[in-house]
Amino acid sequence: MFQPLSARLAQLFARYSDDHRHRTNQAIHVVAVPAIAWSVIALLWCLPPLITWFKPGVWSALAMFAAWCWYNRQSRALGYGMLAAFFLAAMLCRLVEQHYGLRVLGQAAVAVFVLGWAAQFIGHRLEGRRPSFLTDLVYLLVGPAWVMAKAYRQMGWRY
């Protein structure tokens, strides 16, 4: 039904997994990576649109679409999962914006971003290995897919 995982993503997952063997570091990443991804989406959501008839969130939508294109090209199944995750992240941004305003959304995004990265670096300190993205920035995209793949495996889903 789904295309197999691309050879490139399989290789990236293998390297990413090699940098994340410590159980505590893995547990930290399962929480921190989605939190950081949401915070980036929320920060982009808060950027003012350049064209007045655009609404807040346009930059975040464009970034999510670009990232989704990459995920979907690597694995259709993971692409669908990331599409759902992006949808939920956007809905959370919209709810916070609607109820509390863009300022609060931006403040929450900065706080989550800082806490998420602090947790990541603590995990890598325990691991004794540098974060993967320091060797190649593509790992900033691999991290969320790696967490999604981990969730798929827990549910017995193929990706």
Short mmCIF file of C-alpha atoms in Angstrom, two decimals:
data_model
loop_
_atom_site.label_atom_id
_atom_site.label_comp_id
_atom_site.label_asym_id
_atom_site.label_seq_id
_atom_site.Cartn_x
_atom_site.Cartn_y
_atom_site.Cartn_z
CA MET A 1 0.00 0.00 0.00
CA PHE A 2 2.73 2.50 0.95
CA GLN A 3 6.03 3.05 -0.79
CA PRO A 4 9.01 1.74 1.17
CA LEU A 5 11.13 4.08 3.23
CA SER A 6 13.56 5.91 0.98
CA ALA A 7 17.14 4.69 1.08
CA ARG A 8 18.22 8.20 2.07
CA LEU A 9 15.86 8.35 5.07
CA ALA A 10 16.82 4.81 6.13
CA GLN A 11 20.45 5.93 6.14
CA LEU A 12 19.61 9.11 8.05
CA PHE A 13 17.56 7.13 10.60
CA ALA A 14 20.45 4.69 11.11
CA ARG A 15 22.86 7.54 11.82
CA TYR A 16 20.34 9.39 14.00
CA SER A 17 19.64 6.20 15.98
CA ASP A 18 23.37 5.68 16.44
CA ASP A 19 23.55 9.13 18.07
CA HIS A 20 20.57 8.34 20.30
CA ARG A 21 21.18 5.00 22.04
CA HIS A 22 20.78 6.07 25.69
CA ARG A 23 17.24 5.29 26.88
CA THR A 24 16.91 8.55 28.81
CA ASN A 25 18.11 10.55 25.82
CA GLN A 26 15.57 8.77 23.62
CA ALA A 27 12.79 9.51 26.12
CA ILE A 28 13.82 13.16 26.25
CA HIS A 29 13.77 13.34 22.46
CA VAL A 30 10.30 11.81 22.23
CA VAL A 31 9.01 14.79 24.23
CA ALA A 32 11.44 17.56 23.29
CA VAL A 33 11.54 17.08 19.50
CA PRO A 34 7.77 17.51 19.00
CA ALA A 35 7.81 20.41 21.47
CA ILE A 36 10.58 22.14 19.55
CA ALA A 37 8.82 21.46 16.24
CA TRP A 38 5.64 23.05 17.61
CA SER A 39 7.60 26.02 18.96
CA VAL A 40 9.14 26.69 15.54
CA ILE A 41 5.71 26.46 13.93
CA ALA A 42 4.33 28.85 16.56
CA LEU A 43 7.21 31.30 16.15
CA LEU A 44 6.67 31.34 12.39
CA TRP A 45 2.94 31.74 13.06
CA CYS A 46 3.68 34.98 14.88
CA LEU A 47 5.67 36.55 12.05
CA PRO A 48 3.70 39.33 10.41
CA PRO A 49 2.59 38.64 6.85
CA LEU A 50 4.15 40.87 4.20
CA ILE A 51 0.86 41.20 2.32
CA THR A 52 -1.94 42.76 4.35
CA TRP A 53 -4.66 40.32 3.31
CA PHE A 54 -2.64 37.34 4.52
CA LYS A 55 -3.50 36.10 7.99
CA PRO A 56 -1.12 35.19 10.81
CA GLY A 57 0.24 31.71 10.26
CA VAL A 58 1.04 32.08 6.57
CA TRP A 59 4.80 31.63 7.13
CA SER A 60 4.20 28.66 9.33
CA ALA A 61 1.88 27.12 6.72
CA LEU A 62 4.50 27.57 4.01
CA ALA A 63 7.21 26.01 6.21
CA MET A 64 4.97 23.10 7.18
CA PHE A 65 4.13 22.48 3.52
CA ALA A 66 7.80 22.50 2.52
CA ALA A 67 8.70 20.12 5.35
CA TRP A 68 5.73 17.89 4.55
CA CYS A 69 6.88 17.66 0.91
CA TRP A 70 10.25 16.37 2.11
CA TYR A 71 8.67 13.87 4.55
CA ASN A 72 6.17 12.65 1.97
CA ARG A 73 8.94 12.11 -0.59
CA GLN A 74 10.90 10.03 1.94
CA SER A 75 7.94 7.90 3.07
CA ARG A 76 4.28 8.26 2.19
CA ALA A 77 3.20 6.73 5.52
CA LEU A 78 5.43 9.07 7.54
CA GLY A 79 4.26 11.91 5.32
CA TYR A 80 0.67 11.26 6.37
CA GLY A 81 1.68 11.12 10.03
CA MET A 82 3.62 14.37 9.77
CA LEU A 83 0.68 15.97 7.95
CA ALA A 84 -1.55 15.06 10.91
CA ALA A 85 1.07 16.36 13.36
CA PHE A 86 1.33 19.63 11.42
CA PHE A 87 -2.45 19.96 11.41
CA LEU A 88 -2.60 19.49 15.19
CA ALA A 89 0.26 21.95 15.72
CA ALA A 90 -1.48 24.54 13.55
CA MET A 91 -4.77 24.04 15.39
CA LEU A 92 -3.00 24.53 18.73
CA CYS A 93 -1.40 27.73 17.42
CA ARG A 94 -4.76 28.97 16.17
CA LEU A 95 -6.47 28.19 19.49
CA VAL A 96 -3.81 29.97 21.53
CA GLU A 97 -3.89 32.93 19.15
CA GLN A 98 -7.67 33.12 19.28
CA HIS A 99 -7.96 32.89 23.06
CA TYR A 100 -4.81 34.68 24.23
CA GLY A 101 -3.39 36.56 21.25
CA LEU A 102 -0.23 36.41 19.17
CA ARG A 103 1.90 37.89 21.93
CA VAL A 104 1.13 35.02 24.32
CA LEU A 105 1.60 32.50 21.51
CA GLY A 106 5.02 33.97 20.78
CA GLN A 107 6.01 33.97 24.45
CA ALA A 108 4.89 30.37 24.87
CA ALA A 109 6.78 29.39 21.71
CA VAL A 110 10.01 30.97 22.97
CA ALA A 111 9.64 29.27 26.38
CA VAL A 112 8.96 25.85 24.81
CA PHE A 113 11.83 26.32 22.35
CA VAL A 114 14.33 27.13 25.11
CA LEU A 115 13.13 24.34 27.41
CA GLY A 116 13.06 21.81 24.58
CA TRP A 117 16.61 22.57 23.50
CA ALA A 118 17.84 22.59 27.10
CA ALA A 119 16.32 19.13 27.54
CA GLN A 120 17.90 17.95 24.28
CA PHE A 121 21.36 19.09 25.33
CA ILE A 122 20.93 17.41 28.74
CA GLY A 123 20.01 14.20 26.91
CA HIS A 124 23.06 14.47 24.70
CA ARG A 125 25.24 15.14 27.71
CA LEU A 126 23.96 11.84 29.17
CA GLU A 127 24.51 10.17 25.81
CA GLY A 128 28.03 11.50 25.52
CA ARG A 129 27.46 12.35 21.85
CA ARG A 130 26.94 15.59 19.98
CA PRO A 131 23.49 16.32 18.52
CA SER A 132 23.19 15.00 14.97
CA PHE A 133 22.25 18.36 13.48
CA LEU A 134 25.72 19.67 14.30
CA THR A 135 27.03 17.39 11.54
CA ASP A 136 24.24 18.05 9.02
CA LEU A 137 21.26 20.41 9.32
CA VAL A 138 19.00 17.88 7.58
CA TYR A 139 18.82 16.14 10.97
CA LEU A 140 16.58 18.98 12.12
CA LEU A 141 14.01 17.40 9.76
CA VAL A 142 15.00 13.84 10.61
CA GLY A 143 14.32 14.21 14.34
CA PRO A 144 10.53 14.65 14.03
CA ALA A 145 10.32 11.82 11.48
CA TRP A 146 12.39 9.59 13.79
CA VAL A 147 9.96 10.27 16.65
CA MET A 148 6.99 9.63 14.33
CA ALA A 149 8.58 6.35 13.17
CA LYS A 150 9.09 5.37 16.81
CA ALA A 151 5.36 6.01 17.44
CA TYR A 152 4.47 3.97 14.35
CA ARG A 153 6.55 1.05 15.63
CA GLN A 154 4.80 1.23 19.03
CA MET A 155 1.44 0.94 17.26
CA GLY A 156 2.66 -1.81 14.94
CA TRP A 157 2.27 0.41 11.85
CA ARG A 158 4.54 0.16 8.82
CA TYR A 159 6.33 3.19 7.49
#
